[in-house]
XYZ file of C-alpha atoms in Angstrom:
588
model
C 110.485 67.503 36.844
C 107.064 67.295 37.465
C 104.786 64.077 37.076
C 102.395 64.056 34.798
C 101.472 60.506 34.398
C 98.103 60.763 37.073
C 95.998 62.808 37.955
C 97.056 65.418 40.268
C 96.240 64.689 43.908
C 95.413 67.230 46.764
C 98.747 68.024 48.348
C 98.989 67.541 51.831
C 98.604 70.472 54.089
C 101.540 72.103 55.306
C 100.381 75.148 57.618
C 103.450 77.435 56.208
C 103.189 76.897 53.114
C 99.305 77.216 53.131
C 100.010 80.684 54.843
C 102.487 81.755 52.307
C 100.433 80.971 49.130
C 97.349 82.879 51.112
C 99.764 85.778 51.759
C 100.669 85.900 47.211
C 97.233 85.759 47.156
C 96.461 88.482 49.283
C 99.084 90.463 47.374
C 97.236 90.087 43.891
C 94.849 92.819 45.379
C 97.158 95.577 45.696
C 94.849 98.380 44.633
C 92.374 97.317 47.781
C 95.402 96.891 50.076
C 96.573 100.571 48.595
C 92.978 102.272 49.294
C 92.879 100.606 52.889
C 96.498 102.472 53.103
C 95.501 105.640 51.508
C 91.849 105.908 54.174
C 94.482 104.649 57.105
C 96.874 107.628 56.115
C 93.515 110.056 56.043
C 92.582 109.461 59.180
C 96.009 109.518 60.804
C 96.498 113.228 59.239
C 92.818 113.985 60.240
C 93.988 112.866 64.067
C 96.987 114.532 63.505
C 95.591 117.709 62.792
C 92.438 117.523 65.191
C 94.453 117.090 68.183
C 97.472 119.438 67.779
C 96.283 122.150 69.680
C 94.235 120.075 72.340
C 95.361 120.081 76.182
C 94.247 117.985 79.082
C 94.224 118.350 82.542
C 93.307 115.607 85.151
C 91.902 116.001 89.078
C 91.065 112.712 91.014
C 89.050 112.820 93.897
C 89.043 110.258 96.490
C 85.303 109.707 97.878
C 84.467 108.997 101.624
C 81.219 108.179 103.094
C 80.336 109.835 106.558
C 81.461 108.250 109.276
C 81.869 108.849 113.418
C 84.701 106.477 113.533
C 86.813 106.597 110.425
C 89.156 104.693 111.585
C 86.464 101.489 112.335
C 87.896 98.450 109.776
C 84.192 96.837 109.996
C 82.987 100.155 107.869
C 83.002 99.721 103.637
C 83.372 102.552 101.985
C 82.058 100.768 98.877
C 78.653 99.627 100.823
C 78.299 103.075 101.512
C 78.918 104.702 98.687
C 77.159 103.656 94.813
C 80.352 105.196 92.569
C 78.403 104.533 89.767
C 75.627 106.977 90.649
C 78.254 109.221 91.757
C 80.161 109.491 88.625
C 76.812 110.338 86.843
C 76.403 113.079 89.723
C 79.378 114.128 88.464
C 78.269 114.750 85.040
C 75.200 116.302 85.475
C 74.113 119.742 84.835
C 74.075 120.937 88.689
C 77.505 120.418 88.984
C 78.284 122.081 85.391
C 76.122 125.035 86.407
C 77.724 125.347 89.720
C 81.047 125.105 87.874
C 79.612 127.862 85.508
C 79.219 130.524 87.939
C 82.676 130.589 89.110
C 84.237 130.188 85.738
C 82.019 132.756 84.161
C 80.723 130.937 81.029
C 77.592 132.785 79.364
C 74.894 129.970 78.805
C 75.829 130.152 75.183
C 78.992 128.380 75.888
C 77.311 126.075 79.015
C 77.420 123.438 76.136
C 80.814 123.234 75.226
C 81.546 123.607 78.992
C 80.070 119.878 79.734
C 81.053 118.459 76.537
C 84.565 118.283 77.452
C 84.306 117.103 81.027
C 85.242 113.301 81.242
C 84.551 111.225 84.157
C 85.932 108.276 84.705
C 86.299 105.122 87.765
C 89.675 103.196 88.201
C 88.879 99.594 88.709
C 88.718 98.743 92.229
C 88.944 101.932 93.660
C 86.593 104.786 95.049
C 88.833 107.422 92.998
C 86.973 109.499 90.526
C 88.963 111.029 87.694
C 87.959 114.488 86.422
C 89.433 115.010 82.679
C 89.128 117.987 81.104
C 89.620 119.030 77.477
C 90.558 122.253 75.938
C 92.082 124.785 73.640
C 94.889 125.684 76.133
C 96.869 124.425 78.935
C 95.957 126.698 81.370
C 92.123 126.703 81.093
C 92.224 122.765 81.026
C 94.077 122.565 84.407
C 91.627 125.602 85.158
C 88.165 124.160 84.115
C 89.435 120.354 85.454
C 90.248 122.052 89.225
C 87.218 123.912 89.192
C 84.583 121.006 88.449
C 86.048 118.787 91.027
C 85.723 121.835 93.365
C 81.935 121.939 92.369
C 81.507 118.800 92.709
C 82.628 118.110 96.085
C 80.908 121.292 97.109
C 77.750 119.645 95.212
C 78.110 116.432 97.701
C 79.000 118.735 100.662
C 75.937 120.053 100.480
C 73.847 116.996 99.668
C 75.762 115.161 102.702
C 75.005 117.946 105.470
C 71.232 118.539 103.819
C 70.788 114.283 104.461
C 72.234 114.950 108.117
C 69.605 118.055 108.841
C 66.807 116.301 107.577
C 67.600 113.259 109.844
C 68.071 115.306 112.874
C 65.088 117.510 112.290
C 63.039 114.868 112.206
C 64.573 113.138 115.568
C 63.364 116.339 116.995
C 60.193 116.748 115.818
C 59.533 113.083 117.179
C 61.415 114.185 120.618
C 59.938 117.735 121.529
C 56.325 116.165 122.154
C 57.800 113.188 124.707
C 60.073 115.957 126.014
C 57.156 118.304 126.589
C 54.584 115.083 127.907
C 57.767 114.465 130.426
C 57.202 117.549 131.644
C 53.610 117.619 132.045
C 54.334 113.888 133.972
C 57.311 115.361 136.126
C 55.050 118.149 137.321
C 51.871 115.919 138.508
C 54.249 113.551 139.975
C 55.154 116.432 142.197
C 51.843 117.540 143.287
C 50.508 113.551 143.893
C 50.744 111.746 147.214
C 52.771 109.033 148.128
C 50.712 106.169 147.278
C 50.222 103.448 143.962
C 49.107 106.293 141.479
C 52.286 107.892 141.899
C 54.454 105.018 141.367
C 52.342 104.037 138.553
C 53.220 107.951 137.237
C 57.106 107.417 138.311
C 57.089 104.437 136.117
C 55.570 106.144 133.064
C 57.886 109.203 133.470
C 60.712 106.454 133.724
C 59.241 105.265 130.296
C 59.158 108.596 128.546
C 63.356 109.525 130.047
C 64.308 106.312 128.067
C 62.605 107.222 124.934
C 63.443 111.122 125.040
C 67.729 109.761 125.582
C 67.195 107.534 122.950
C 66.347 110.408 120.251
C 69.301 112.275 121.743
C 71.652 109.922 121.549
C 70.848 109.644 117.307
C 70.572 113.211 117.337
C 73.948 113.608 119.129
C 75.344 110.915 116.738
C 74.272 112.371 114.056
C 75.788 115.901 115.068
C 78.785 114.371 115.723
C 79.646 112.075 112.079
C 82.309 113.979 110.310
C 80.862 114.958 106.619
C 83.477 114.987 104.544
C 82.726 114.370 101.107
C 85.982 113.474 99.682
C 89.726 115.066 99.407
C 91.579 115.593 96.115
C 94.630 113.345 95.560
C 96.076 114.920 92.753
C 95.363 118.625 91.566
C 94.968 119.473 88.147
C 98.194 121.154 86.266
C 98.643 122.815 83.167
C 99.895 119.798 80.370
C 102.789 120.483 79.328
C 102.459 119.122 75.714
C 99.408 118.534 73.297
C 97.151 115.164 73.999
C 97.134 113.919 70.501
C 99.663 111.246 69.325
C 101.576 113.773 67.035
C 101.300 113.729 63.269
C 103.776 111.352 62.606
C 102.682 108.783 65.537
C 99.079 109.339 63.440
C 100.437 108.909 60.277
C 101.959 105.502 61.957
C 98.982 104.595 63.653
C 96.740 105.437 60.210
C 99.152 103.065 58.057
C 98.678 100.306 60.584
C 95.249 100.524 60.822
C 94.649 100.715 56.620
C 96.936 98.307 56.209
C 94.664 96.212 58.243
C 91.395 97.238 56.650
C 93.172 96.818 53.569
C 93.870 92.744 54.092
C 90.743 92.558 55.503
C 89.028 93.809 52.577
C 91.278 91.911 50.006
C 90.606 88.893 51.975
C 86.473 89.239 51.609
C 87.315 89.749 48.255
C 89.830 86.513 47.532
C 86.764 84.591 49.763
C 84.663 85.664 47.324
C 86.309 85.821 44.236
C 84.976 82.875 41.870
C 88.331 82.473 39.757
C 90.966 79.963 40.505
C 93.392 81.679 42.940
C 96.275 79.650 42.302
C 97.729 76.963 40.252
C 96.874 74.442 42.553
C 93.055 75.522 42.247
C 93.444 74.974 38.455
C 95.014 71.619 39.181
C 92.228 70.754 41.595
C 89.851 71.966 39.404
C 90.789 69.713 36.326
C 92.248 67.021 38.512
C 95.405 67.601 35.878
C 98.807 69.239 36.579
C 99.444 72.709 35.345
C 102.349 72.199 32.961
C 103.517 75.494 32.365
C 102.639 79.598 32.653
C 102.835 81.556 29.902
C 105.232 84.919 31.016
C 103.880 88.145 30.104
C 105.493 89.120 26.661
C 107.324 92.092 27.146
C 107.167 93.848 23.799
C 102.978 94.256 24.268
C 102.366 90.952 21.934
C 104.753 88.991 20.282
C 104.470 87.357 16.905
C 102.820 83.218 16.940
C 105.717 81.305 16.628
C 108.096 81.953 19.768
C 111.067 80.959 17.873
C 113.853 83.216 17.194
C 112.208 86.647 19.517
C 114.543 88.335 21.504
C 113.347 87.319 24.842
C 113.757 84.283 24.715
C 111.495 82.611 28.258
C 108.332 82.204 26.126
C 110.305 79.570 24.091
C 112.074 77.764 26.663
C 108.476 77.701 28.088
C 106.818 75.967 25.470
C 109.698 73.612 25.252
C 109.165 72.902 29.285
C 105.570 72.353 28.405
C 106.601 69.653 25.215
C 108.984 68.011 27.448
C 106.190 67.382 30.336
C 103.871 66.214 27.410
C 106.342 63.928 25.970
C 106.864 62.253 29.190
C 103.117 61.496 30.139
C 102.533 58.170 29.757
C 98.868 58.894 28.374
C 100.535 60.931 25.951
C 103.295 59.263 24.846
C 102.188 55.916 23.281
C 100.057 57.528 20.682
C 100.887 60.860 20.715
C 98.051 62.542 19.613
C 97.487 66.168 21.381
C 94.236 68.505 21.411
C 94.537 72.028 22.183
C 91.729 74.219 23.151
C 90.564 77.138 25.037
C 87.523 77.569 27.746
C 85.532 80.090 26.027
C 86.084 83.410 24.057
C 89.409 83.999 22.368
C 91.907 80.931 20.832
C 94.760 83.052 20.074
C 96.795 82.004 22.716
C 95.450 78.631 22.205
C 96.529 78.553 18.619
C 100.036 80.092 19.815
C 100.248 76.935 22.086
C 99.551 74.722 19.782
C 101.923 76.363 16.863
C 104.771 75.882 19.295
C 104.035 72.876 21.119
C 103.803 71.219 17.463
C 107.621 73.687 16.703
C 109.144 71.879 19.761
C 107.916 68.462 18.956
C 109.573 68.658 15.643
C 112.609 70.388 17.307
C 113.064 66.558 18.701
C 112.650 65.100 15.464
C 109.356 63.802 15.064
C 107.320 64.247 12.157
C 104.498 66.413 13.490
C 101.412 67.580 11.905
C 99.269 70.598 12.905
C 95.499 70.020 12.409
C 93.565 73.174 12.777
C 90.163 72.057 13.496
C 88.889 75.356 14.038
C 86.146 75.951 10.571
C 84.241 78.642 12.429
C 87.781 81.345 12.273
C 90.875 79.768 10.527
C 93.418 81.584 10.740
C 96.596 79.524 10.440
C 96.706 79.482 6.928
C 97.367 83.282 6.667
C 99.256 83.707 10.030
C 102.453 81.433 9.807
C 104.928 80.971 6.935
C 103.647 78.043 4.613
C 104.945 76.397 1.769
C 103.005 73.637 -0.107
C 103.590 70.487 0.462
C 102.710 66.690 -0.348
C 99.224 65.009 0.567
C 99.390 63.724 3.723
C 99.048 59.352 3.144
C 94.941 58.914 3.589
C 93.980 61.319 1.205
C 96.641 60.018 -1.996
C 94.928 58.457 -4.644
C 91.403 60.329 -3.765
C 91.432 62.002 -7.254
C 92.793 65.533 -5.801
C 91.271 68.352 -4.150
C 88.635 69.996 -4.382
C 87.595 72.248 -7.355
C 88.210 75.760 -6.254
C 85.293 77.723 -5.484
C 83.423 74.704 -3.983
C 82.306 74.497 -0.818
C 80.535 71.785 0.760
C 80.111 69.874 4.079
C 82.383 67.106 2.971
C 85.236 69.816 2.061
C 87.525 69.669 4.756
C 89.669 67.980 5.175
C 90.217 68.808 1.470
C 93.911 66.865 1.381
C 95.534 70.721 1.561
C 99.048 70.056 3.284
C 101.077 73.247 3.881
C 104.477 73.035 5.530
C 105.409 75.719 8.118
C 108.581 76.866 8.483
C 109.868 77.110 12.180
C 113.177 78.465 11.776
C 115.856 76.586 13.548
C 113.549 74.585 15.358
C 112.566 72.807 11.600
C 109.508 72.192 10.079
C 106.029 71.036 10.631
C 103.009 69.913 8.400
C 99.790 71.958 8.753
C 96.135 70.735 8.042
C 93.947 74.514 7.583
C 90.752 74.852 8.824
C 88.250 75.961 6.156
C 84.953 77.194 6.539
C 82.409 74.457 6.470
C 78.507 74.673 6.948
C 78.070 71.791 8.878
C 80.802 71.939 11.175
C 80.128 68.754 13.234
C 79.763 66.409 10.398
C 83.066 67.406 9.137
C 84.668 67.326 12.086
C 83.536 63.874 12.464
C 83.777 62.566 8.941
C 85.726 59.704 8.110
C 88.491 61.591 6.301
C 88.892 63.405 9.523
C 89.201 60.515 11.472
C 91.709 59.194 8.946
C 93.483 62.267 9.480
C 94.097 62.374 12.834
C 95.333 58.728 12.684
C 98.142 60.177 11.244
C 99.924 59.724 14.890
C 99.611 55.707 14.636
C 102.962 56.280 12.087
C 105.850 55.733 13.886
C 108.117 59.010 15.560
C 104.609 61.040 14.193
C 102.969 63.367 16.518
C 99.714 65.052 15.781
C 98.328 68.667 17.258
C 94.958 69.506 17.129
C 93.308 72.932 17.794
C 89.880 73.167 18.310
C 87.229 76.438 18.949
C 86.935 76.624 22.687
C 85.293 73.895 24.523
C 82.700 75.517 26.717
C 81.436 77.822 23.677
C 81.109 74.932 20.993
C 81.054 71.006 20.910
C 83.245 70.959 18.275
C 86.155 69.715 20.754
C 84.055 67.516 22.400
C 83.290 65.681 18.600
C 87.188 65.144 18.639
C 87.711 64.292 22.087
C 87.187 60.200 21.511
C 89.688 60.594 18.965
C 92.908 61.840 20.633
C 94.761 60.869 23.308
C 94.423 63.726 25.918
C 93.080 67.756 26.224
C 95.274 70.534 26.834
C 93.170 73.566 28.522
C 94.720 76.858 27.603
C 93.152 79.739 29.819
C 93.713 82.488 31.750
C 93.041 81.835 35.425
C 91.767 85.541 35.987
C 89.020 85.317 33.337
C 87.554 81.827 33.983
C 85.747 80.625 36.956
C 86.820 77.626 38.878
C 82.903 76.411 38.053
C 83.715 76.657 34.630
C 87.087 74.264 34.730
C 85.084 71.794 36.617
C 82.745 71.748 34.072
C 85.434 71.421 31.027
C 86.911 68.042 32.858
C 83.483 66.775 33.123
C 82.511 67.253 29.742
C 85.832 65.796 28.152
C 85.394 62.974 30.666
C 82.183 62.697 29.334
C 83.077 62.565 25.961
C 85.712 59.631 26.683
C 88.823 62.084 26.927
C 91.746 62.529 29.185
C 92.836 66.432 30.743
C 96.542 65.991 30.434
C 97.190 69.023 31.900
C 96.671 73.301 31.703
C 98.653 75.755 30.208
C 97.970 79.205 32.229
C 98.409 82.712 30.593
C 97.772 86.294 31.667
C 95.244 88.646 29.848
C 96.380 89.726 26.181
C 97.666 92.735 25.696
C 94.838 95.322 25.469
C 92.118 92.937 27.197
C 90.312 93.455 30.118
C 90.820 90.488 32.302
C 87.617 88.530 32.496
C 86.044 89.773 29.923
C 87.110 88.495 25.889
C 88.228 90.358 22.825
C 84.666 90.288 20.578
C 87.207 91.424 17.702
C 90.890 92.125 17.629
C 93.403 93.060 15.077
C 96.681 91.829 14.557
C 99.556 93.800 14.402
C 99.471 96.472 11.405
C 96.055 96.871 11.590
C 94.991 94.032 9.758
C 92.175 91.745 11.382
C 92.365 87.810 11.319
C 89.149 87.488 8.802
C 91.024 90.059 6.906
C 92.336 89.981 2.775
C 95.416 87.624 3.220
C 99.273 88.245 3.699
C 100.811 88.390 0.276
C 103.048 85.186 -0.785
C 106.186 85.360 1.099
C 109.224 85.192 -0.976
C 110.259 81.974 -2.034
C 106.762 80.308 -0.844
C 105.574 78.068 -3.869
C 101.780 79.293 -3.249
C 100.303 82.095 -1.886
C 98.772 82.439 1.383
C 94.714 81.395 1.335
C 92.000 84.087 2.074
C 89.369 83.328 3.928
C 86.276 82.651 2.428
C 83.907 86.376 3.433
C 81.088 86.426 5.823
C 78.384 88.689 7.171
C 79.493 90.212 10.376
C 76.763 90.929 12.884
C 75.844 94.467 13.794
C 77.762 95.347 17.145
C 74.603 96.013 18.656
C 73.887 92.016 18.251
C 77.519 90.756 18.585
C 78.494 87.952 20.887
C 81.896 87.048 21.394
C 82.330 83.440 20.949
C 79.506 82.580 18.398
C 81.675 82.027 15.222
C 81.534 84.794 13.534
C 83.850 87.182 15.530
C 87.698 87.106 14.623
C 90.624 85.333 16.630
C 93.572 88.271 16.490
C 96.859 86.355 15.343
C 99.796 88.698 15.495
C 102.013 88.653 11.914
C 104.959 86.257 12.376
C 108.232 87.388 13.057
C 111.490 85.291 11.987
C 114.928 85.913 13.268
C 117.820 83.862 14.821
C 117.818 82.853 18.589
């Protein structure tokens, strides 16, 4: 059983439970998780189908920088060479063109030639990888070859064009000390023995050293071995398509959706103002939730629960009496106000029909206010039989003349008795249409009324319009012992229950707890019925339901009113109708 004697308290955080309330959350948004699916599946078949017929081939190449000792440890290939700057050698459009003339493409297709040419690094390696793309096995493993072949021819040439221009220049810079040695060795000849030809000897010494030394680079440079690079690994013809296959993509696309899918139903519960789980609601009001209304299978079910085949709406409301019954706050006096946030009260007048069916199914003497005088409906919606004055209005001189109507009319000392089937009976106070709605509501007679609950084993329900679109609650809330909030958690903002304990706190009052519904049949959730019908057609401000048999009065009408043009409706400001199904009796 749950507590209901404080307020409720944050529960502590357990990290699996946390996750498993997120994950029902999550779940609420199946039609985003669904679409995430549905684009995930797209794509995979648009994979599928886009790489069915598509081969590759791959070459590596293993660089080498030239070198007259290839075998000298002290030598880094990676000082040497920038693979960076090679790779994007690779790439360019000398190499493709070269590539071009011994593959034959026509400069139409020189495009579609480069575009599927991948090159590509491993980490920590001087390895370039030629990929190649196409429309068949053979001319990937074709196409792959013959790039690498153009490219290593591209560096081939580079490499021995570098070499030329060094040693062409060594000469250049050799030939005219060559050719002055010559001039020297000659006069040396022709001089006598003396100090101008040892001074000569010693210049022609001079001019030896510096013509060897251009040799030697030259001879060094003739001598480095050019190789560009060897291939490690050949293209060959794939033997099988590179895509993943259409039902690896189909896999891979239902992964990845289902993934986009959370992700976007998680924005969305981030951002999504309405209470995403009881415990919000609780948290909210600072009050437990004491019960949630199933979904009535048969599209809308009559008021009274009692006696329908299925029988968990019921056994609900009797859940929802026992929880009340055992609140302390409750319990002493025993005096119960129903009401709605905003819009509709039908399901708030179905709460408080049954809660005030189960209360007399324990044997108290319970009495049904309806403090609703913008849209009662009560009167015409249950099955009534007259009944005695309740005690504070005996000896007043009787009601009310008919056809009057005045501020001071309700309560008018009208006591019907509503038949609950086996659950027993209950008294009910209608609502009647008054003009100034506050001052009856907080007339002495009222008051008088309500005290009804002081009487021993008496228990007294009150429904009221909803809170957050009148004050006609909050005039009662200093007069009963605690606030039931009837609402569904999809079409009211967390905001707006904050706001409903603050103003009954406000007021004096107590929120004993919530009773949680989902959206009426036929409403859009978050958004209120402006007017419904009940069932048969026949609207709540409608002519009244002929006298039942064996009913000692007939059923009241509602007094008529002008209904605003639809143009300038507004649900919620009194003169739209609350849609009370017809009441069906059977036998549990």
């Amino acid at each position: 059983m749950i507590e209901t004697n404080r307020p409720a308290a944050a529960p502590a955080d357990d990290e699996p439970d946390l996750l498993r309330d997120q994950f029902r959350q999550l779940l609420r948004y199946r039609r985003l998780i669904g679409a995430g699916i549905a684009v995930g599946l797209l794509g995979g078949v648009y994979l599928g189908i886009s790489t069915a017929d598509t081969y590759v081939a791959t070459a590596d190449v293993v660089l080498r920088a030239p070198t007259d000792d290839p075998f000298n440890p002290s030598l880094a290939p990676d000082k040497a060479i920038n693979i960076g700057s090679e790779r994007q050698v690779a790439l360019s459009s000398s190499i493709a063109n070269e590539a071009a003339k011994k593959l034959g493409v026509s400069a139409k297709d020189f495009a579609a030639l480069r575009s599927g040419l991948q090159v590509t690094n491993p980490p920590q390696t001087m390895v370039l990888r030629f990929t190649y793309t196409a429309d068949s096995p053979k001319e990937a493993a074709k196409r792959a070859n013959t790039m690498t072949e153009a490219y290593l021819l591209k560096r081939q040439e580079s490499l021995d064009a570098t070499r030329d221009k060094m040693v062409k220049g060594y000469k250049e810079q050799r030939d005219p000390i060559a050719k002055q040695l010559d001039e020297l060795s000659k006069e040396i000849a022709r001089m006598p023995a003396g100090a101008g030809r040892d001074a000569a000897s010693s210049s022609k010494t001079d001019l030896q050293s510096e013509v060897g030394s251009y040799n030697t680079k030259i001879t060094k440079l003739e001598a480095l071995d050019m190789t560009p690079g060897r291939v490690t690994s050949a293209a060959t013809a794939p033997t099988a398509t590179d895509g993943p296959g259409i039902l690896m993509s189909l896999a891979l696309g239902a992964a990845v959706g289902l993934a986009l899918g959370l992700l976007a139903a998680w924005v969305r519960l981030v951002f999504d103002p309405a209470p995403r789980s009881e415990g919000d609601v609780a948290r909210a009001l600072r009050a437990p939730v004491l019960g949630y209304l199933p979904r009535d299978r048969t599209g809308g079910g009559p008021l009274l629960a009692a006696g329908e085949a299925d029988p968990r709406l019921a056994e609900e409301y009797r859940s929802v009496a026992f929880r009340l019954a055992y609140d302390s706050r409750f319990a002493d006096r025993r005096r119960l106000l129903v009401v709605a946030p905003r819009g509709s009260s039908e399901t708030a007048a179905a709460v408080a029909v049954n809660l005030a069916a189960s209360f007399a199914e324990t044997g108290k003497d319970v009495l049904l206010i309806e403090a609703d005088l913008r849209t009662p409906v009560l009167a015409s919606q249950l099955p009534t039989d007259a009944g005695g004055r309740p005690r504070w209005s005996q000896g007043q001189g009787g009601a009310p003349a008919p056809g009057r109507h005045s501020d001071s009319e309700w309560p008018d000392g009208r006591q019907l008795v509503v038949d609950a089937g086996e659950s027993g009976s209950f008294d009910l106070i209608p609502g009647d249409r008054a003009r100034n709605v506050p001052r009856a509501l907080t007339s002495a007679r009222a008051t008088r009324l309500i005290s009804e609950a002081d009487a021993p084993n008496s228990t007294v329900v009150v429904l009221a319009p909803p809170v957050l679109s009148y004050a006609d609650a909050l005039a009662l809330v200093d007069r009963v012992d605690g606030v039931l909030v009837v609402s569904d958690p999809r079409a009211i903002h967390r905001t707006d229950l904050i706001r409903i304990r603050e103003l009954i706190s406000g007021a004096g009052g107590t929120v004993l707890g919530a009773v949680l519904h989902a959206p009426l049949p036929g409403e859009k959730r978050g958004k209120d019925k402006g007017k419904s019908k009940g069932k048969g057609g026949t609207t709540a401000a409608g002519p009244a339901a002929p006298a039942k048999p064996g009913n000692s009065a007939p059923q009241p009408q509602p007094i008529p009113y002008e209904v605003a043009e639809p143009e300038q409706h507004i649900p919620g400001d009194g003169t739209d109708t609350v849609a009370l199904r017809t009441v069906r009796m059977g036998r549990r």
